Tab-separated table of C-alpha atoms in Angstrom:
chain	number	residue	atom	x	y	z
A	242	PHE	CA	35.477	62.013	78.787
A	243	GLY	CA	32.300	61.537	76.750
A	244	VAL	CA	33.673	58.961	74.323
A	245	LYS	CA	32.324	55.477	73.711
A	246	LYS	CA	35.187	53.916	71.725
A	247	LEU	CA	38.958	53.900	71.955
A	248	LEU	CA	40.876	54.094	68.699
A	249	PHE	CA	44.625	53.506	68.699
A	250	HIS	CA	46.827	54.499	65.763
A	251	ALA	CA	50.229	52.829	65.670
A	252	MET	CA	52.051	55.802	64.068
A	253	ASN	CA	54.167	53.354	62.014
A	254	ASN	CA	55.164	55.947	59.409
A	255	ASP	CA	55.867	58.762	61.863
A	256	PRO	CA	59.341	58.645	63.419
A	257	SER	CA	58.497	61.694	65.560
A	258	LEU	CA	55.338	60.040	66.958
A	259	MET	CA	53.855	63.561	67.043
A	260	ARG	CA	52.588	64.312	63.540
A	261	GLU	CA	48.968	63.254	64.060
A	262	ARG	CA	48.643	64.871	67.469
A	263	LEU	CA	50.135	68.164	66.301
A	264	GLY	CA	48.160	68.124	63.053
A	265	TYR	CA	44.808	67.764	64.794
A	266	TRP	CA	45.883	70.383	67.348
A	267	LEU	CA	46.549	72.851	64.532
A	268	PHE	CA	43.159	72.130	62.956
A	269	ARG	CA	41.458	72.792	66.307
A	270	GLN	CA	43.485	75.979	66.829
A	271	MET	CA	42.227	77.141	63.423
A	272	GLY	CA	38.612	76.577	64.509
A	273	VAL	CA	38.114	73.313	62.625
A	274	ALA	CA	36.186	70.474	64.254
A	275	ALA	CA	38.943	67.884	64.654
A	276	PRO	CA	39.372	64.899	66.947
A	277	ARG	CA	41.294	65.073	70.187
A	278	VAL	CA	44.447	62.980	70.447
A	279	VAL	CA	46.593	61.823	73.357
A	280	HIS	CA	49.455	59.390	73.558
A	281	ALA	CA	48.785	56.077	75.254
A	282	ARG	CA	51.188	53.417	76.469
A	283	VAL	CA	49.302	50.255	75.628
A	284	THR	CA	49.710	47.179	77.786
A	285	ILE	CA	47.985	43.867	77.062
A	286	ASN	CA	47.934	41.213	79.789
A	287	GLY	CA	50.749	43.003	81.594
A	288	GLU	CA	52.991	43.165	78.525
A	289	ARG	CA	53.806	46.585	77.104
A	290	VAL	CA	53.080	46.605	73.363
A	291	GLY	CA	54.017	50.182	72.566
A	292	LEU	CA	53.120	53.827	72.341
A	293	TYR	CA	50.007	54.671	70.325
A	294	ALA	CA	47.992	57.737	69.420
A	295	ASN	CA	44.568	57.452	71.057
A	296	VAL	CA	42.404	59.352	68.549
A	297	GLU	CA	38.855	60.459	69.282
A	298	TYR	CA	36.391	58.481	67.173
A	299	ILE	CA	34.306	60.483	64.682
A	300	ASP	CA	30.672	59.564	65.333
A	301	GLY	CA	27.433	61.037	66.644
A	302	ARG	CA	29.012	61.825	70.009
A	303	PHE	CA	31.687	63.803	68.194
A	304	THR	CA	29.209	65.804	66.090
A	305	ARG	CA	26.976	66.538	69.097
A	306	SER	CA	29.998	67.864	70.998
A	307	ARG	CA	31.238	70.077	68.134
A	308	PHE	CA	28.135	71.403	66.393
A	309	GLU	CA	25.115	73.231	67.803
A	310	ASP	CA	22.839	70.861	65.886
A	311	GLY	CA	24.953	67.716	66.117
A	312	LYS	CA	22.308	65.210	65.077
A	313	GLY	CA	22.670	65.526	61.290
A	314	ASN	CA	24.122	63.072	58.807
A	315	LEU	CA	27.815	62.242	59.047
A	316	TYR	CA	29.422	60.810	55.895
A	317	LYS	CA	32.826	59.140	55.671
A	318	GLU	CA	34.960	59.666	52.586
A	319	VAL	CA	32.332	60.818	50.128
A	320	TRP	CA	33.109	64.081	48.379
A	321	PRO	CA	29.980	66.168	47.758
A	322	THR	CA	30.704	66.855	44.095
A	323	THR	CA	31.862	64.801	41.157
A	324	ASN	CA	34.106	65.479	38.220
A	325	PRO	CA	34.924	63.554	35.055
A	326	LEU	CA	37.694	61.649	36.858
A	327	SER	CA	35.777	60.472	39.937
A	328	TYR	CA	32.898	58.220	40.762
A	329	PRO	CA	29.459	59.820	40.368
A	330	LEU	CA	27.742	60.941	43.552
A	331	THR	CA	24.570	58.923	44.053
A	332	GLU	CA	22.047	58.367	46.806
A	333	ASP	CA	23.396	54.825	47.257
A	334	ARG	CA	26.983	56.074	47.708
A	335	LEU	CA	25.842	58.623	50.287
A	336	LEU	CA	23.764	56.081	52.197
A	337	ALA	CA	26.680	53.634	52.217
A	338	ALA	CA	28.961	56.379	53.580
A	339	LEU	CA	26.660	57.299	56.487
A	340	ARG	CA	28.138	56.937	59.970
A	341	THR	CA	25.130	58.360	61.840
A	342	ASN	CA	21.364	58.056	61.412
A	343	GLU	CA	21.710	54.874	59.313
A	344	ASP	CA	18.695	53.258	60.954
A	345	GLU	CA	16.425	56.302	60.729
A	346	ASP	CA	15.649	56.269	56.978
A	347	PRO	CA	17.706	59.436	56.459
A	348	SER	CA	17.418	61.712	53.481
A	349	VAL	CA	20.627	62.536	51.622
A	350	GLN	CA	18.872	64.959	49.298
A	351	ARG	CA	20.600	68.067	50.687
A	352	VAL	CA	24.028	66.800	49.706
A	353	LEU	CA	22.711	65.784	46.293
A	354	ASP	CA	21.203	69.282	45.888
A	355	PHE	CA	24.504	70.888	46.872
A	356	SER	CA	26.354	68.689	44.419
A	357	ALA	CA	23.981	69.553	41.572
A	358	ALA	CA	24.245	73.268	42.355
A	359	MET	CA	28.061	73.150	42.454
A	360	GLU	CA	28.172	71.325	39.135
A	361	GLY	CA	25.866	73.907	37.562
A	362	ALA	CA	26.896	77.200	36.029
A	363	THR	CA	30.440	78.166	37.038
A	364	ASP	CA	29.538	81.806	37.675
A	365	GLU	CA	27.168	80.702	40.480
A	366	ARG	CA	29.569	78.370	42.327
A	367	ARG	CA	30.791	81.041	44.727
A	368	GLU	CA	27.255	81.860	45.862
A	369	THR	CA	26.430	78.163	46.149
A	370	LEU	CA	29.519	77.484	48.245
A	371	GLU	CA	28.751	80.438	50.507
A	372	ALA	CA	25.151	79.247	50.937
A	373	TRP	CA	26.111	75.683	51.877
A	374	MET	CA	29.459	75.971	53.654
A	375	SER	CA	31.156	78.379	56.018
A	376	VAL	CA	33.845	79.928	53.833
A	377	PRO	CA	35.969	81.066	56.837
A	378	TYR	CA	35.811	77.513	58.243
A	379	LEU	CA	36.721	76.058	54.843
A	380	ALA	CA	39.610	78.527	54.515
A	381	SER	CA	40.858	77.535	57.982
A	382	PHE	CA	40.596	73.859	57.043
A	383	ILE	CA	42.579	74.432	53.841
A	384	ALA	CA	45.221	76.541	55.640
A	385	ALA	CA	45.757	73.865	58.319
A	386	ASP	CA	45.658	71.037	55.764
A	387	ARG	CA	48.256	72.700	53.539
A	388	GLY	CA	50.247	73.982	56.522
A	389	ILE	CA	50.867	70.487	57.863
A	390	GLY	CA	51.472	69.109	54.370
A	391	ALA	CA	48.624	66.602	54.620
A	392	ASP	CA	49.052	64.223	51.706
A	393	ASP	CA	46.255	61.786	52.502
A	394	GLY	CA	43.085	63.745	53.133
A	395	ALA	CA	40.209	65.653	51.608
A	396	PHE	CA	42.327	67.611	49.127
A	397	HIS	CA	44.637	64.820	48.019
A	398	TYR	CA	43.291	62.741	45.143
A	399	TYR	CA	44.491	59.302	44.166
A	400	CYS	CA	43.949	58.279	40.571
A	401	SER	CA	43.860	54.896	38.881
A	402	GLN	CA	42.473	53.485	35.664
A	403	VAL	CA	38.943	53.443	37.121
A	404	GLY	CA	38.932	57.048	38.330
A	405	CYS	CA	40.096	59.397	41.040
A	406	GLY	CA	39.088	59.783	44.641
A	407	ASN	CA	40.137	61.132	47.995
A	408	HIS	CA	39.741	59.701	51.474
A	409	ASN	CA	40.464	60.205	55.167
A	410	PHE	CA	37.874	62.881	55.889
A	411	TYR	CA	34.265	63.218	56.977
A	412	ILE	CA	31.476	65.511	55.832
A	413	TYR	CA	28.935	66.568	58.429
A	414	GLU	CA	25.530	67.767	57.227
A	415	GLU	CA	24.096	70.129	59.810
A	416	GLU	CA	20.319	69.982	59.650
A	417	LYS	CA	19.338	73.261	61.296
A	418	ASP	CA	21.440	75.622	59.175
A	419	GLU	CA	21.704	73.305	56.149
A	420	ARG	CA	25.490	73.581	56.204
A	421	LEU	CA	28.171	71.080	55.230
A	422	TRP	CA	31.370	70.851	57.284
A	423	ILE	CA	34.589	69.007	56.431
A	424	ILE	CA	36.213	67.124	59.314
A	425	PRO	CA	39.833	65.955	59.015
A	426	TRP	CA	40.701	62.334	59.643
A	427	ASP	CA	43.816	60.136	59.756
């Protein structure tokens, strides 16, 4: 089915065993690039170990199958802007977050440029967002995210004494159109 890796989630905190599958389905129905999920009965050496969610791995194969120009940079869990409560966005953080193109001496300058523009004058943020992201896609992502009550993704921040941050999402940087896309995860 065009995948290279199998990724099984145990669904320990989901008594229905359906939350992840239905959540990703809703994202896809809303036009958001989200992984496919199926249930899998896992057997090891003839012994049944349980029912798992087999979740499509987010990698270069995923981006090439979802985006017209699927060969851009894919970042895991690095938000493209900073605020006084989070860690500053740096070239090193972006390079460490790369999940594609790591061996090709990639440039992360576009994301840094987007970040700088978003942190600039507040009256220009709308135009900056519209220039760098698909607002209808972002609205669909937010609607699905809030609709399923996601409490562990791109729009859920955890704070501690050292700062705040979010996780369980990817950012794809499309080269051709210079667009950034949020991809839900976990």
